[in-house]
Coordinates of C-alpha atoms in Angstrom, one line a residue:
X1 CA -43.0 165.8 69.3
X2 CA -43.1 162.5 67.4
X3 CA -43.4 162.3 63.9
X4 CA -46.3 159.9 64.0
X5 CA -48.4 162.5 66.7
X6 CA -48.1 165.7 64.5
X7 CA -49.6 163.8 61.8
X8 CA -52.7 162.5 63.6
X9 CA -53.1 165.6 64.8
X10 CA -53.1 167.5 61.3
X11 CA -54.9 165.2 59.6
X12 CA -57.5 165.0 62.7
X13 CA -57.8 168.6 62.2
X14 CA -58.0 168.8 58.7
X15 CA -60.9 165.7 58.6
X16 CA -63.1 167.7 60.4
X17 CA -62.7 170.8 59.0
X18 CA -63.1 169.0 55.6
X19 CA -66.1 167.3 56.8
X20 CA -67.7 171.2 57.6
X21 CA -66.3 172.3 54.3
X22 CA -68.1 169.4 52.4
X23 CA -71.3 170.2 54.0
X24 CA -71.2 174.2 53.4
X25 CA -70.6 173.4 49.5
X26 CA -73.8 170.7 50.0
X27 CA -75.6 173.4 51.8
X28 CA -75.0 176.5 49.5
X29 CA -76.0 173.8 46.3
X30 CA -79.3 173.0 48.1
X31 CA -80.1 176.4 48.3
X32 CA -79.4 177.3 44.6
X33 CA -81.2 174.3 43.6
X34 CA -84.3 175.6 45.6
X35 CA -84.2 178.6 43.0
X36 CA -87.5 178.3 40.9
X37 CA -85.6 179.4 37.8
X38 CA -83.6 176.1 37.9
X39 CA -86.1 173.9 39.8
X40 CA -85.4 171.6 37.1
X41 CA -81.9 171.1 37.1
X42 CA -80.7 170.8 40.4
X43 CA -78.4 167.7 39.6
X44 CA -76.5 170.5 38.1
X45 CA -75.8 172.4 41.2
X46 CA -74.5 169.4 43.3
X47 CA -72.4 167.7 40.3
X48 CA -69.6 170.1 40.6
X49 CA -69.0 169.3 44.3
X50 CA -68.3 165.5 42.9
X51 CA -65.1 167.7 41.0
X52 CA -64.1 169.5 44.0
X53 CA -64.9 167.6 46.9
X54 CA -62.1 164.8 47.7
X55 CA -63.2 161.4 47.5
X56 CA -63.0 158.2 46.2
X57 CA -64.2 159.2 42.4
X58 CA -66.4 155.8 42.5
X59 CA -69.9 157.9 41.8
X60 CA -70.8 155.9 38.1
X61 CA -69.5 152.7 39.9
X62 CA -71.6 153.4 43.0
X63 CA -75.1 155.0 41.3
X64 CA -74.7 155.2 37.9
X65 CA -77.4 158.3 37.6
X66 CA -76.7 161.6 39.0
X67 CA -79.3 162.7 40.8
X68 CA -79.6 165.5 43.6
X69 CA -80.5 163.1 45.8
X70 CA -77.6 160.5 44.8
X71 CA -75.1 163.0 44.8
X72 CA -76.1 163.8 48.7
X73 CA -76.1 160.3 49.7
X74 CA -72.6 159.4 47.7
X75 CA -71.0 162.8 49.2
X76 CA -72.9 163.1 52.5
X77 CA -72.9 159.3 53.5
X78 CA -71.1 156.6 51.7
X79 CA -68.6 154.6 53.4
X80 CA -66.6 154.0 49.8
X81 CA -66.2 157.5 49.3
X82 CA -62.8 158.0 51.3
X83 CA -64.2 161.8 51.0
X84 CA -68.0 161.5 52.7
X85 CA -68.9 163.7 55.4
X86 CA -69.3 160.0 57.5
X87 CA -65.9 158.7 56.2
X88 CA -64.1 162.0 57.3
X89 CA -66.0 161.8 60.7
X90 CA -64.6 158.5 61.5
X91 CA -61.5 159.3 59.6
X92 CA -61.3 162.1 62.3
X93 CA -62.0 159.9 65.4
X94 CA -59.4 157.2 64.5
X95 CA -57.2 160.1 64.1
X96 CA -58.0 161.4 67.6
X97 CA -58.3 157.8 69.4
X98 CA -54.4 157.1 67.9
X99 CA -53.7 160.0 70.1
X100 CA -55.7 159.7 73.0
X101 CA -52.5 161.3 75.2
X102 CA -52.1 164.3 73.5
X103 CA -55.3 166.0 73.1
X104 CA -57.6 167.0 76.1
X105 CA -60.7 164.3 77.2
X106 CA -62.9 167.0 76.2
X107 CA -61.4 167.1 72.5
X108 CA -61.9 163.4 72.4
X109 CA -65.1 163.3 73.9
X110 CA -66.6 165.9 71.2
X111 CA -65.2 163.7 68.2
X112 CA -66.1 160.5 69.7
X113 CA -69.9 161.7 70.3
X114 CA -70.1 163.1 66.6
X115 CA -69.0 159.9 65.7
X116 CA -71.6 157.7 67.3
X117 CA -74.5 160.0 65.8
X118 CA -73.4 159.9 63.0
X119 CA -72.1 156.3 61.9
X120 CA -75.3 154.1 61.8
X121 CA -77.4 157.0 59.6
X122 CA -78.7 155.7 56.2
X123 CA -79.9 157.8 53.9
X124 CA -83.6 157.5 55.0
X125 CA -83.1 159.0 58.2
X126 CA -81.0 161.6 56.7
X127 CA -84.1 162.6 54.7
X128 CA -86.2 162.3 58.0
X129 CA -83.9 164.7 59.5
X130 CA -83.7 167.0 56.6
X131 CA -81.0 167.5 54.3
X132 CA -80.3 171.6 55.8
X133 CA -80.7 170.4 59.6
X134 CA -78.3 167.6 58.6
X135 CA -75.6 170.3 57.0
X136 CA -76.3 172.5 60.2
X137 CA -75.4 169.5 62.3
X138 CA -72.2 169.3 61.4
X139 CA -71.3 172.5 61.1
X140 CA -72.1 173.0 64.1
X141 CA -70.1 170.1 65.7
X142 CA -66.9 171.5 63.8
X143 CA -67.6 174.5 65.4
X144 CA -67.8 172.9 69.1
X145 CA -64.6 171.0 68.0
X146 CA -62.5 173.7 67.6
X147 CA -63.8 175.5 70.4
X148 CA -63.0 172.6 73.0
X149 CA -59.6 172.3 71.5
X150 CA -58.9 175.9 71.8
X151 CA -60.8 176.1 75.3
X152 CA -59.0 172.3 76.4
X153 CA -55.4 172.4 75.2
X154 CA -52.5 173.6 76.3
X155 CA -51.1 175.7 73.4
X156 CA -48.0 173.2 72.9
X157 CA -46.9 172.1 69.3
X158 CA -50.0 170.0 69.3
X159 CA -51.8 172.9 69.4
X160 CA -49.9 174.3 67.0
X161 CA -50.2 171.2 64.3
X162 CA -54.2 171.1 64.6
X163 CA -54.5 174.8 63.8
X164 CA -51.9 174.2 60.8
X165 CA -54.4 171.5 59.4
X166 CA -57.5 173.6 60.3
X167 CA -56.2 176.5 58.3
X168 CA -54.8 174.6 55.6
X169 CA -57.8 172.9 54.9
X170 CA -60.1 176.2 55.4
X171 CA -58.1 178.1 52.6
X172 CA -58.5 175.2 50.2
X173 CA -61.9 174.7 50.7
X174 CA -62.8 178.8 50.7
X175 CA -60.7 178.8 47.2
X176 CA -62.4 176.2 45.7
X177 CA -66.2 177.1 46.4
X178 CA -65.3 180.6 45.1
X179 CA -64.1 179.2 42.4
X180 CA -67.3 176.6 40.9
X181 CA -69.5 179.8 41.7
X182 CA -67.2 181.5 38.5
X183 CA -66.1 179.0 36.4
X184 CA -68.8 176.2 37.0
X185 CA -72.4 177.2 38.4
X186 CA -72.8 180.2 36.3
X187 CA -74.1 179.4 33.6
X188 CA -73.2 180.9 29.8
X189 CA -75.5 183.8 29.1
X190 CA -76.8 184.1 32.3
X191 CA -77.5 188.0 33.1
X192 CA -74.6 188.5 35.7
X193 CA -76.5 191.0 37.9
X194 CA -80.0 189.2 37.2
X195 CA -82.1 188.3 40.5
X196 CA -81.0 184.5 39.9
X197 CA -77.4 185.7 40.2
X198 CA -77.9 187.9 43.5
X199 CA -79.9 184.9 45.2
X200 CA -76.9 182.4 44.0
X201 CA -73.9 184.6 45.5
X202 CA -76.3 185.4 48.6
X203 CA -76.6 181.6 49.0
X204 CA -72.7 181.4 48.3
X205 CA -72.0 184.1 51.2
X206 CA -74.2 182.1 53.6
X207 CA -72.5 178.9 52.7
X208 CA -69.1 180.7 54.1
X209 CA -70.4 182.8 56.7
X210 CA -69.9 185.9 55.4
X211 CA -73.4 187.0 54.7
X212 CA -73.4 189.3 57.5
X213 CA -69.6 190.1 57.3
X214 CA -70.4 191.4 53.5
X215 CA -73.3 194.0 54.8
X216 CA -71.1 195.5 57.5
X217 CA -68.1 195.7 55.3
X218 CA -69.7 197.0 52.1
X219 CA -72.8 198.2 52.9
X220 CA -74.3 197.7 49.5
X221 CA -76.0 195.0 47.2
X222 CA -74.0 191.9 46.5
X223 CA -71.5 192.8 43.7
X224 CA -68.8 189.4 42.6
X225 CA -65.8 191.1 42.9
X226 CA -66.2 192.3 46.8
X227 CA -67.3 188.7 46.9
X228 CA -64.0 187.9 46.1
X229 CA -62.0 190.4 47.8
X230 CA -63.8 189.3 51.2
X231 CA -63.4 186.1 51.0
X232 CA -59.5 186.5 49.2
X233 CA -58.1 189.7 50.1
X234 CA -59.5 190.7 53.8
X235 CA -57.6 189.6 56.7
X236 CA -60.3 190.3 59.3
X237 CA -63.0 187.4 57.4
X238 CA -62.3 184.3 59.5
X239 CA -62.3 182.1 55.9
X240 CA -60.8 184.2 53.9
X241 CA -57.4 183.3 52.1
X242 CA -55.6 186.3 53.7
X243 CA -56.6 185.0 57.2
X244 CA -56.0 181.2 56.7
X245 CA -52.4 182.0 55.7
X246 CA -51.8 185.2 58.4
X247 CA -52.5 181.9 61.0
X248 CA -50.5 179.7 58.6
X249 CA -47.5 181.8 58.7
X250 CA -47.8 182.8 62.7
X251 CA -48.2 178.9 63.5
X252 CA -45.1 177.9 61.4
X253 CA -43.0 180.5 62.8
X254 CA -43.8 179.2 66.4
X255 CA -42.8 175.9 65.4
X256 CA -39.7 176.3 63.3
X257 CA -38.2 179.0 65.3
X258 CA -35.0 180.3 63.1
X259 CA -34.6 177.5 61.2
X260 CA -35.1 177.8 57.3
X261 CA -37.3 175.3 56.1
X262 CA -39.1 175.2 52.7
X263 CA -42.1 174.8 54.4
X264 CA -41.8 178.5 55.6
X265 CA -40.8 180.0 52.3
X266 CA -44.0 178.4 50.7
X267 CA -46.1 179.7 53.0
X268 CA -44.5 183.1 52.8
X269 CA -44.7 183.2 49.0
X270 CA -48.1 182.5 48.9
X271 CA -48.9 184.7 52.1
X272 CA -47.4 188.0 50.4
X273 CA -49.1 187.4 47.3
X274 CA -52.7 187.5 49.8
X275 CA -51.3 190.6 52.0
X276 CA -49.9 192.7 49.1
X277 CA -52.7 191.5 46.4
X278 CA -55.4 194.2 44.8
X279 CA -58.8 192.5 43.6
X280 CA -58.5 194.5 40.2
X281 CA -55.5 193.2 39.6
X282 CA -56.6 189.6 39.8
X283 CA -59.6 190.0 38.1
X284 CA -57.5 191.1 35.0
X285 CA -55.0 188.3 35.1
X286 CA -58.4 186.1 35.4
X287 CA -59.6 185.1 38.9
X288 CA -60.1 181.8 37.6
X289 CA -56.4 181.3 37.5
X290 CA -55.2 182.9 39.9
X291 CA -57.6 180.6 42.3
X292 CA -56.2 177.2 40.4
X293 CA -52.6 178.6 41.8
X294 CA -53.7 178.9 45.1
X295 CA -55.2 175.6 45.2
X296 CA -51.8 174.2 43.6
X297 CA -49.8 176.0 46.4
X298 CA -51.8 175.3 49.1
X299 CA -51.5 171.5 48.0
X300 CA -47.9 172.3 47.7
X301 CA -47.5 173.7 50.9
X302 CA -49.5 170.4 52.5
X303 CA -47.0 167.9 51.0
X304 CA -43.8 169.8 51.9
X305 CA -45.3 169.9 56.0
X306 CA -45.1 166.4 55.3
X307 CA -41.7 166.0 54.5
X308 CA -40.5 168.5 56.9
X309 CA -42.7 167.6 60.0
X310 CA -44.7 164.1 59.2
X311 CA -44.1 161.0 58.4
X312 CA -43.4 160.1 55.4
X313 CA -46.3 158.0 52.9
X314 CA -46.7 154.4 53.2
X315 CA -46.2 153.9 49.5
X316 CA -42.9 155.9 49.8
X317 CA -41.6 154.3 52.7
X318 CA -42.3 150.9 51.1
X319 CA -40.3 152.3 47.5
X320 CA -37.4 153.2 50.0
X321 CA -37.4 150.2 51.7

């Protein structure tokens, strides 16, 4: 496969699933801004996701005050935020229309139509449409995405680059919502326990998923640390780290065969730190941390697929030239 096709692919793959991502952190901070204990500060449950989520970091330069509702329209819909739900969208489409050939006419189709729904909404219809109905929306069209690719597709290295970006992406994004919920949205001297608390990891688990998955697992209130260890340590949660990188590691291993590349050891590295971890065990070297590393591995892992499989940055190839 071309060079140029594997990377439209992964990146058309890891848009969308980005796009989801970016809604599910606007989503869970909507419903921890409903809380009536902090009625009055919900520009402090969306400002983190200006931190976390990808973009453009042109916020001040855009809107100056930080707002709830700013914050949605800079994140959900601005064309200068490279990392918008509507930039990714169409960053997604472009993607998919450079490779017209190599993904099914249902695949296309599903982008395409997301596409045209989406591209002329300003933020006054948003707010006609509702903020959660909006989130739902495009979680749901990842969802119908995937499933058309997986249902459309032959499972060829195409195939096989869309899942690597789709996983990729999915373990970044799980890592980093976990991650505000400790070291960000809690606030200092905030009774960890407290009803506030149990509402915000509820709303965090519902954000992911995994509300449902938690009760049949554990059977019990909602305690942080079996937070964590669903969404880090289980291999059977669909966004959990473990399960991002068990694909990871079974869609690198179809494409590279028996060669050796860095790309594999990376992902192997990281992958036996998930399979052989115990959640006391991070929690005493400091989850905090040992999500930061994760994040920096992932993105580690991300650049060397590019050198091994993609082409190579415009900037670079313009240096080497």
């Amino acid at each position: 496969m071309l060079s140029r096709t594997a990377e439209n692919l992964f990146w058309m793959a890891r848009n969308m699933e980005r796009a989801e991502n970016t809604a599910r952190m606007l989503d869970v901070s909507f419903r921890m801004a409903l809380l009536p204990s902090t009625i009055d500060k919900q520009a402090l449950h969306f400002e983190p996701i200006l931190a976390i989520a990808p973009g453009s970091g042109r916020f001040r330069e855009l809107y100056g005050e930080m707002t709830h509702e700013t914050i949605i329209r800079y994140v959900a819909l601005e064309p200068e935020n490279s990392g918008s739900i509507w930039s990714l969208i169409r960053s997604a489409r472009e993607n998919a229309r450079a490779q017209r050939s190599a993904i099914s006419s249902e695949a296309w189709e599903s982008l395409n139509q997301t596409w045209l729904q989406v591209q002329n909404l300003d933020f006054e219809g948003l707010k006609r449409w509702g903020y959660r109905d909006f989130f739902d929306w495009v979680k749901e069209r990842s969802h119908l995405f995937r499933g058309v690719v997986f249902g459309t597709m032959l499972h060829d290295d195409a195939f096989r680059f869309i899942r690597l970006g789709t996983f990729i992406e999915r373990a970044d994004n799980t890592a980093r919502i976990l991650d505000v919920k400790y070291h960000v949205l809690l606030p200092q001297g905030e009774q960890v326990g407290g009803v506030v608390d149990y509402y915000q990891w509820g709303a965090l688990l519902r954000s992911v998923g995994a509300f449902r998955a938690y009760r049949r697992v554990y059977h019990d209130t909602v305690y942080p640390w079996r937070i964590a260890e669903l969404l880090i340590l289980r291999a059977d949660m669909p966004r959990s780290l473990h399960h991002c990188y068990e694909n990871v590691i079974g869609t690198l291993d179809e494409l590279t065969g028996k060669k050796e590349l860095e790309c594999r050891r990376l992902a192997g590295q990281t992958y036996a730190r998930l399979r052989y971890g115990r959640i006391d065990k991070i929690f005493q070297s400091g989850l905090h941390e040992f999500l930061t590393d994760f994040i920096a591995a992932n993105n580690a892992l991300g650049l060397q697929l590019q050198d091994d499989f993609l082409m190579r940055p415009t900037a670079m190839m313009a240096g080497a030239a």
